[in-house]
PDB file of C-alpha atoms in Angstrom:
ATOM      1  CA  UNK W   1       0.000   0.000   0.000  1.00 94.00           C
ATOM      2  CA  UNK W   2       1.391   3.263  -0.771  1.00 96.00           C
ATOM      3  CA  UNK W   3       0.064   6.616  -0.363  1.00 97.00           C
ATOM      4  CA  UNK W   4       0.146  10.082  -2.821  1.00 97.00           C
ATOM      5  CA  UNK W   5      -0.749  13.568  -2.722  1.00 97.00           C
ATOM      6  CA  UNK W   6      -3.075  14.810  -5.260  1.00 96.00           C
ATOM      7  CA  UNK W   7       0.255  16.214  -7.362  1.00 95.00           C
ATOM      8  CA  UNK W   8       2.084  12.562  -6.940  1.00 96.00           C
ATOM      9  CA  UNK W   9       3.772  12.742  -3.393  1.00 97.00           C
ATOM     10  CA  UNK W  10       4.539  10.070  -1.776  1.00 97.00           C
ATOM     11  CA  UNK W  11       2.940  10.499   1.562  1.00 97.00           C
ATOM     12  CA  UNK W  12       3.180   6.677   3.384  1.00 96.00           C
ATOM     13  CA  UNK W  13       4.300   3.549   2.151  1.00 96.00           C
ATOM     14  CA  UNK W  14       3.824  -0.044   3.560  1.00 94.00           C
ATOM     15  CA  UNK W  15       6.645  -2.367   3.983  1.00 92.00           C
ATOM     16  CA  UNK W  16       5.560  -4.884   1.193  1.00 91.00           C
ATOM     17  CA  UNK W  17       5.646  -1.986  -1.353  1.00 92.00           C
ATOM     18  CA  UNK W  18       8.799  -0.383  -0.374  1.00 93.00           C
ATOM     19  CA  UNK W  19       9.838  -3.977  -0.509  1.00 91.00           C
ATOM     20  CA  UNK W  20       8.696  -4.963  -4.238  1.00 92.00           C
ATOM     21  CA  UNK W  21      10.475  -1.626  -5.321  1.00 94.00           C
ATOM     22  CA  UNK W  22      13.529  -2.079  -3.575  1.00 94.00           C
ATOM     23  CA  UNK W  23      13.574   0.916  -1.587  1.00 95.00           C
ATOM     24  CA  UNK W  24      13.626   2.292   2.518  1.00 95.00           C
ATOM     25  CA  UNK W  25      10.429   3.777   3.273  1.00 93.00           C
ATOM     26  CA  UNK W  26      12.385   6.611   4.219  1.00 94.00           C
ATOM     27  CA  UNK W  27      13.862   6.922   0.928  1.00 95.00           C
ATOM     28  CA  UNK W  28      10.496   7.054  -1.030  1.00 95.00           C
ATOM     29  CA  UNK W  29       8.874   9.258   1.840  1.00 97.00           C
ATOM     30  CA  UNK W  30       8.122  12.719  -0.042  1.00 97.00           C
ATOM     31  CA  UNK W  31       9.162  11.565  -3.277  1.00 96.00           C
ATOM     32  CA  UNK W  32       7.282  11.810  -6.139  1.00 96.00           C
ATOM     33  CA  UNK W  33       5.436   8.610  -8.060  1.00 97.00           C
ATOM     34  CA  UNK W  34       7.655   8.986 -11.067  1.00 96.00           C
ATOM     35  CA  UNK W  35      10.963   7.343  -9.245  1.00 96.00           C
ATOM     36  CA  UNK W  36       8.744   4.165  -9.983  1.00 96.00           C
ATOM     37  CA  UNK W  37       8.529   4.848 -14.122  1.00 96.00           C
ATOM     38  CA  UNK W  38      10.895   5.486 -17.151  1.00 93.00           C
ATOM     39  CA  UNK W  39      11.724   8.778 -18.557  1.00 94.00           C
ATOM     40  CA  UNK W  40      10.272   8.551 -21.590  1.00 95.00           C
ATOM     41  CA  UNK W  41       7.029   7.442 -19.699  1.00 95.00           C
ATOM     42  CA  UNK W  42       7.181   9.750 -17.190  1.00 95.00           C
ATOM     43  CA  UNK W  43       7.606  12.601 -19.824  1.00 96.00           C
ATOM     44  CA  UNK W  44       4.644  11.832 -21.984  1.00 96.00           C
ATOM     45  CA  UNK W  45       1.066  13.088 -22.097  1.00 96.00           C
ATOM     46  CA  UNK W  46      -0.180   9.627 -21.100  1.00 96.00           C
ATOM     47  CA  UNK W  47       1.514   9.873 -17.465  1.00 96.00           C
ATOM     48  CA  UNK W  48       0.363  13.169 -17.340  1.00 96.00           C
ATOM     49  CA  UNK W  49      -3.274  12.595 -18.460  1.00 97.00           C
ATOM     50  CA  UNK W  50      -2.899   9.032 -15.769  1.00 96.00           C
ATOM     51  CA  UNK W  51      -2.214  11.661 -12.589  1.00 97.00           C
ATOM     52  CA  UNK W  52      -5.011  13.941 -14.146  1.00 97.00           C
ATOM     53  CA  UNK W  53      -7.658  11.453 -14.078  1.00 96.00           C
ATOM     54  CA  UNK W  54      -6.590  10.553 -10.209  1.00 97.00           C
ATOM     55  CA  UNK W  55      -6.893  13.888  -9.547  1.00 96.00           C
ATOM     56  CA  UNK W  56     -10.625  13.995 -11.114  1.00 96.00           C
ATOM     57  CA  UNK W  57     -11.749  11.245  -8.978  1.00 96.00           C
ATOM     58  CA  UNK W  58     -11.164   8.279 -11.537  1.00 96.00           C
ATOM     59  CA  UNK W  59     -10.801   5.143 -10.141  1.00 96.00           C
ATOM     60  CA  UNK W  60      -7.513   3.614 -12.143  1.00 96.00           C
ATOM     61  CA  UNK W  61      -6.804  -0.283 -11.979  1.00 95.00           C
ATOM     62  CA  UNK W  62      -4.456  -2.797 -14.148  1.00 94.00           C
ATOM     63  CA  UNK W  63      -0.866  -4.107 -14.782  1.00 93.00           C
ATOM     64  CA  UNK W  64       1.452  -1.193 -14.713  1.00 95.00           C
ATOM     65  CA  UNK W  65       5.419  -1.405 -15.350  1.00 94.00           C
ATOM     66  CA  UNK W  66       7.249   0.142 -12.793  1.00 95.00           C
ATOM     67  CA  UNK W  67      10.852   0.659 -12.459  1.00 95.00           C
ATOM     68  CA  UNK W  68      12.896  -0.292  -9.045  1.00 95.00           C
ATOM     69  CA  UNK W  69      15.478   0.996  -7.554  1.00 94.00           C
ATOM     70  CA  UNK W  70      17.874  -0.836  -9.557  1.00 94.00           C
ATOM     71  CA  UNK W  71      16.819  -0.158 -13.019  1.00 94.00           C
ATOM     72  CA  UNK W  72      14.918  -3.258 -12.921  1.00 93.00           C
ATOM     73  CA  UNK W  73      11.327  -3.413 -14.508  1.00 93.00           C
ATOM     74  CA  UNK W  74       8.938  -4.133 -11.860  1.00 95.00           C
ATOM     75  CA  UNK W  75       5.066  -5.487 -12.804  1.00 94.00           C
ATOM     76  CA  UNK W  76       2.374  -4.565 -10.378  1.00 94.00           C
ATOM     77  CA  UNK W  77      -1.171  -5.377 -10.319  1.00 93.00           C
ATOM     78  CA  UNK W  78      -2.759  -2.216  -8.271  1.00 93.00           C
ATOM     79  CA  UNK W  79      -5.747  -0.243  -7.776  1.00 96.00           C
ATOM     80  CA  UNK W  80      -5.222   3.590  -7.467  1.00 97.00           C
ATOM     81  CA  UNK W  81      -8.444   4.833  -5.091  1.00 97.00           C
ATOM     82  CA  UNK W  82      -8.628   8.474  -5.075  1.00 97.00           C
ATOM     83  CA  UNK W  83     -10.311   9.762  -1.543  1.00 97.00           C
ATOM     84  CA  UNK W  84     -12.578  12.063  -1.614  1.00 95.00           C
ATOM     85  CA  UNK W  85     -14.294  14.620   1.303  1.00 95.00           C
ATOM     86  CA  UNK W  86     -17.401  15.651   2.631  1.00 94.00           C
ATOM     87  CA  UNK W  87     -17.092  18.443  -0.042  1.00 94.00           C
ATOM     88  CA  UNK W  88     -16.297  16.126  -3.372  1.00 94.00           C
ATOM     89  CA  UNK W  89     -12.630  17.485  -3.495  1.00 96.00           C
ATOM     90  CA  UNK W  90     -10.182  14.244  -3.858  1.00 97.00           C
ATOM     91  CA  UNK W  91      -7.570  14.882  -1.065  1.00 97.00           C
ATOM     92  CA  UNK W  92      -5.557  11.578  -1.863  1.00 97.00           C
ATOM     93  CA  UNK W  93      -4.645   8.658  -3.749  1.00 97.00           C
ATOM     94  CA  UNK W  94      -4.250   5.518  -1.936  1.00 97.00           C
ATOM     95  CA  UNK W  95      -2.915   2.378  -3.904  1.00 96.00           C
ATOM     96  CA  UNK W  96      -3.217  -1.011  -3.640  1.00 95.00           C
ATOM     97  CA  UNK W  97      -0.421  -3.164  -5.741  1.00 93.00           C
ATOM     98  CA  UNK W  98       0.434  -6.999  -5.859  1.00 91.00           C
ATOM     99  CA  UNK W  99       3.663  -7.704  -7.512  1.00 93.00           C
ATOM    100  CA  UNK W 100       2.726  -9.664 -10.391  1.00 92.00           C
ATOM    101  CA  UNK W 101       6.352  -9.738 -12.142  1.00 88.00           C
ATOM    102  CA  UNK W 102       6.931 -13.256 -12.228  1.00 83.00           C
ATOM    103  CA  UNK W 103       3.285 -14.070 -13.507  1.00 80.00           C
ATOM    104  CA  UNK W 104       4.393 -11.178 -16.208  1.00 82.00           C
ATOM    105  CA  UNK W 105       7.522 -12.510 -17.258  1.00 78.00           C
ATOM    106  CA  UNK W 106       6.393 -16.092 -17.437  1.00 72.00           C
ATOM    107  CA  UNK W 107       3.219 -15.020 -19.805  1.00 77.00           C
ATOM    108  CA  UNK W 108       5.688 -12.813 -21.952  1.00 77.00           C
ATOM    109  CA  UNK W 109       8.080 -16.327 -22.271  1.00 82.00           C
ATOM    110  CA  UNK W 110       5.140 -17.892 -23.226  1.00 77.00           C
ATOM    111  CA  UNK W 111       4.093 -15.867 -26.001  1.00 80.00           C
ATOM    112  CA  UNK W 112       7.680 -15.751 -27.195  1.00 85.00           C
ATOM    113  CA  UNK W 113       8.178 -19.565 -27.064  1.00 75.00           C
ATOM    114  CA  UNK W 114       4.611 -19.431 -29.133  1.00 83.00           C
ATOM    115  CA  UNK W 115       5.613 -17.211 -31.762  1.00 85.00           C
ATOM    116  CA  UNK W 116       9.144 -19.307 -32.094  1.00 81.00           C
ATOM    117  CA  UNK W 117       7.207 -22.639 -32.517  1.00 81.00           C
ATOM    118  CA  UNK W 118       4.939 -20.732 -35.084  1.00 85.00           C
ATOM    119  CA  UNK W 119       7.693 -19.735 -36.929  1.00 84.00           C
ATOM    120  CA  UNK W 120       9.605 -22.921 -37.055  1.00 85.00           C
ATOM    121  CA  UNK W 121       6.253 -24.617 -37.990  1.00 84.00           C
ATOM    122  CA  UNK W 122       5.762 -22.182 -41.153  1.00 86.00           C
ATOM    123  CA  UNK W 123       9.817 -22.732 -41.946  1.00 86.00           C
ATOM    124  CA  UNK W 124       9.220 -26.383 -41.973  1.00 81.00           C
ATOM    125  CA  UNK W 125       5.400 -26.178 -44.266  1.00 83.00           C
ATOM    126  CA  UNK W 126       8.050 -23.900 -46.604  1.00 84.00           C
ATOM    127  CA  UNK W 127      10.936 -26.586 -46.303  1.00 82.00           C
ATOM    128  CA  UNK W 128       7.886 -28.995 -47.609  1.00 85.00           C
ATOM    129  CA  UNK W 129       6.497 -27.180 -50.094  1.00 83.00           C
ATOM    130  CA  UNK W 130       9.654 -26.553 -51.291  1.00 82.00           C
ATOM    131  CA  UNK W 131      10.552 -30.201 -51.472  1.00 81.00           C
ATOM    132  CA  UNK W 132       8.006 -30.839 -53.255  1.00 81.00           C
ATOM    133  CA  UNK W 133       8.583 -27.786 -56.137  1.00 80.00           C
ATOM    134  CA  UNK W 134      11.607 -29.314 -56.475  1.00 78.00           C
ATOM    135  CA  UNK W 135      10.533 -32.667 -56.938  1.00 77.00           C
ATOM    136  CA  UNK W 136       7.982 -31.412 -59.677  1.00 79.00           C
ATOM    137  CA  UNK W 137      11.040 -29.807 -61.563  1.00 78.00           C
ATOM    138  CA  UNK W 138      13.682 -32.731 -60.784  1.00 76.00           C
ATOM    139  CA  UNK W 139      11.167 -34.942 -62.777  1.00 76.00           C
ATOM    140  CA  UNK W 140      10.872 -33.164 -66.570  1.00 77.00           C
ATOM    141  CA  UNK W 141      14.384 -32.284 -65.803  1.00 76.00           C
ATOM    142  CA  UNK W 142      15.054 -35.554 -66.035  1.00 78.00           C
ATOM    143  CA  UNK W 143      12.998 -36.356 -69.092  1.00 76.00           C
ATOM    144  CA  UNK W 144      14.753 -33.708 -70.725  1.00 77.00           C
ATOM    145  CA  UNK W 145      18.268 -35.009 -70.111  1.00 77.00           C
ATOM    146  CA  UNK W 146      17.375 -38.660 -71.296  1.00 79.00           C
ATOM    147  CA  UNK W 147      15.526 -37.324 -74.479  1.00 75.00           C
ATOM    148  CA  UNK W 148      19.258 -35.292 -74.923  1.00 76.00           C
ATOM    149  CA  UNK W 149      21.114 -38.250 -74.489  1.00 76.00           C
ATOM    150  CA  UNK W 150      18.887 -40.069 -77.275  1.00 76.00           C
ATOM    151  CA  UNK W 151      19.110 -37.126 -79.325  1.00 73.00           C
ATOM    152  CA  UNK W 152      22.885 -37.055 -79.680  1.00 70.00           C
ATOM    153  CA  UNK W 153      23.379 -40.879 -79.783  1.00 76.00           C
ATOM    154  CA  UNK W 154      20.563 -40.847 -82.524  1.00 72.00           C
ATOM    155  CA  UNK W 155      21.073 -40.817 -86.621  1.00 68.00           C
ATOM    156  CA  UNK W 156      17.250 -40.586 -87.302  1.00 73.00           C
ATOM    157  CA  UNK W 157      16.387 -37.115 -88.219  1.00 75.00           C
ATOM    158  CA  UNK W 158      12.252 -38.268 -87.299  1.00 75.00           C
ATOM    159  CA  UNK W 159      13.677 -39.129 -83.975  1.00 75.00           C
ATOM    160  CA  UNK W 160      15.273 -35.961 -83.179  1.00 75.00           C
ATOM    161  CA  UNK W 161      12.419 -33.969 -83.625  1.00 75.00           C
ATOM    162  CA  UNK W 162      10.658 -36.068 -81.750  1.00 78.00           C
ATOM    163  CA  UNK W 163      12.855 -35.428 -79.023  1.00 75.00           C
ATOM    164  CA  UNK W 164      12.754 -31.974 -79.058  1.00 78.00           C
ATOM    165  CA  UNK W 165       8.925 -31.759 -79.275  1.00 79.00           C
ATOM    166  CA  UNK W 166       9.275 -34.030 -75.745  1.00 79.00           C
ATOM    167  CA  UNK W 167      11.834 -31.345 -74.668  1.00 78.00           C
ATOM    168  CA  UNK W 168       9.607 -28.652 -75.221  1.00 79.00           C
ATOM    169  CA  UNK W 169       6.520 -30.341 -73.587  1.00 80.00           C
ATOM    170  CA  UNK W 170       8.467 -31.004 -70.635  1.00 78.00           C
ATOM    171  CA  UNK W 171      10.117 -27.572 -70.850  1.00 78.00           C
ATOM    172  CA  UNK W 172       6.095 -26.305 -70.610  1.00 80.00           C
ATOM    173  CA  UNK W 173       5.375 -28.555 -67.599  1.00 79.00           C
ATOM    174  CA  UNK W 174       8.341 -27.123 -65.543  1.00 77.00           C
ATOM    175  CA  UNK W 175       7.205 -23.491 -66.496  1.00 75.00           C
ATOM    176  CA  UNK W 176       3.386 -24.270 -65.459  1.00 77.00           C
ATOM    177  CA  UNK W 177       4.960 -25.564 -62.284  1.00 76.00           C
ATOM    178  CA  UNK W 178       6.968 -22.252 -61.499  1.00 74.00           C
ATOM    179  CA  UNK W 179       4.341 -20.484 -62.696  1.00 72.00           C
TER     180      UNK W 179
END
């Protein structure tokens, strides 16, 4: 459990929390949220916007990268409550995280080890297909040498023509293959 100003303040932090990020409670006391976030992140209109919608009362809840005191990337599962008085002003922002990093980087494995088996399994349906294009071609290919062979060896001008018709049929075949 943590514990924010309406401007991002750190105002009390539990134990647990001060653990998951790595730092002494008196170390985070009176800092501001963005200790816990990148620079790029912290710089951008989304941040920005995030704190404005606490400040407007909006309940915010999901899986939110943080950074610890190491540099490391921290996931948390949290709840940020904004409190509100008697007079519908919100005075503070009280939140509620579970360290969910493990869970995170398990699920992000998973997907990874997905994407590699979906990979291989289209390099292997290529391999295949491939095998198979080449097969197709090895056969006329073969033809083709044979009817050369008989060509040369042969003294009958009917035959050679007739060899060279088979040539050119089996020349079509590869090209409606490759085509």
């Amino acid at each position: 459990i943590i514990e924010f100003d309406t401007n991002g303040i750190i105002q009390s932090v539990n134990n647990n929390f001060s653990d998951i990020v790595g730092y002494t409670r008196d170390e985070i006391l009176g800092q501001h949220h963005h200790i816990f976030v990148d620079k790029k992140y912290r710089d951008s209109g989304e941040y920005h916007n995030f704190w404005k919608s606490l400040r407007e009362g909006e309940f915010l809840t999901g899986e939110y990268k943080r950074i610890d005191r190491l540099g490391n990337s921290v996931w948390i599962r949290g709840t940020y409550n904004p409190v509100i008085d008697s007079r519908g002003n919100v005075i503070k922002i009280i939140k509620y995280a579970l360290d969910v990093t493990t869970n995170k980087i398990y699920h992000q494995r998973v997907i990874k080890d997905q994407e590699i088996i979906h990979t291989q399994s289209k390099m292997a349906a290529l391999g295949q297909m491939a095998a198979g294009i080449a097969h197709e071609i090895n056969n006329p290919l073969a033809a083709i040498m044979t009817l050369i062979d008989e060509s040369r060896i042969s003294s009958n001008k009917d035959n050679i023509h007739k060899y060279l018709d088979e040539v050119q049929d089996q020349t079509m075949r590869i090209k409606g293959i490759i085509n």
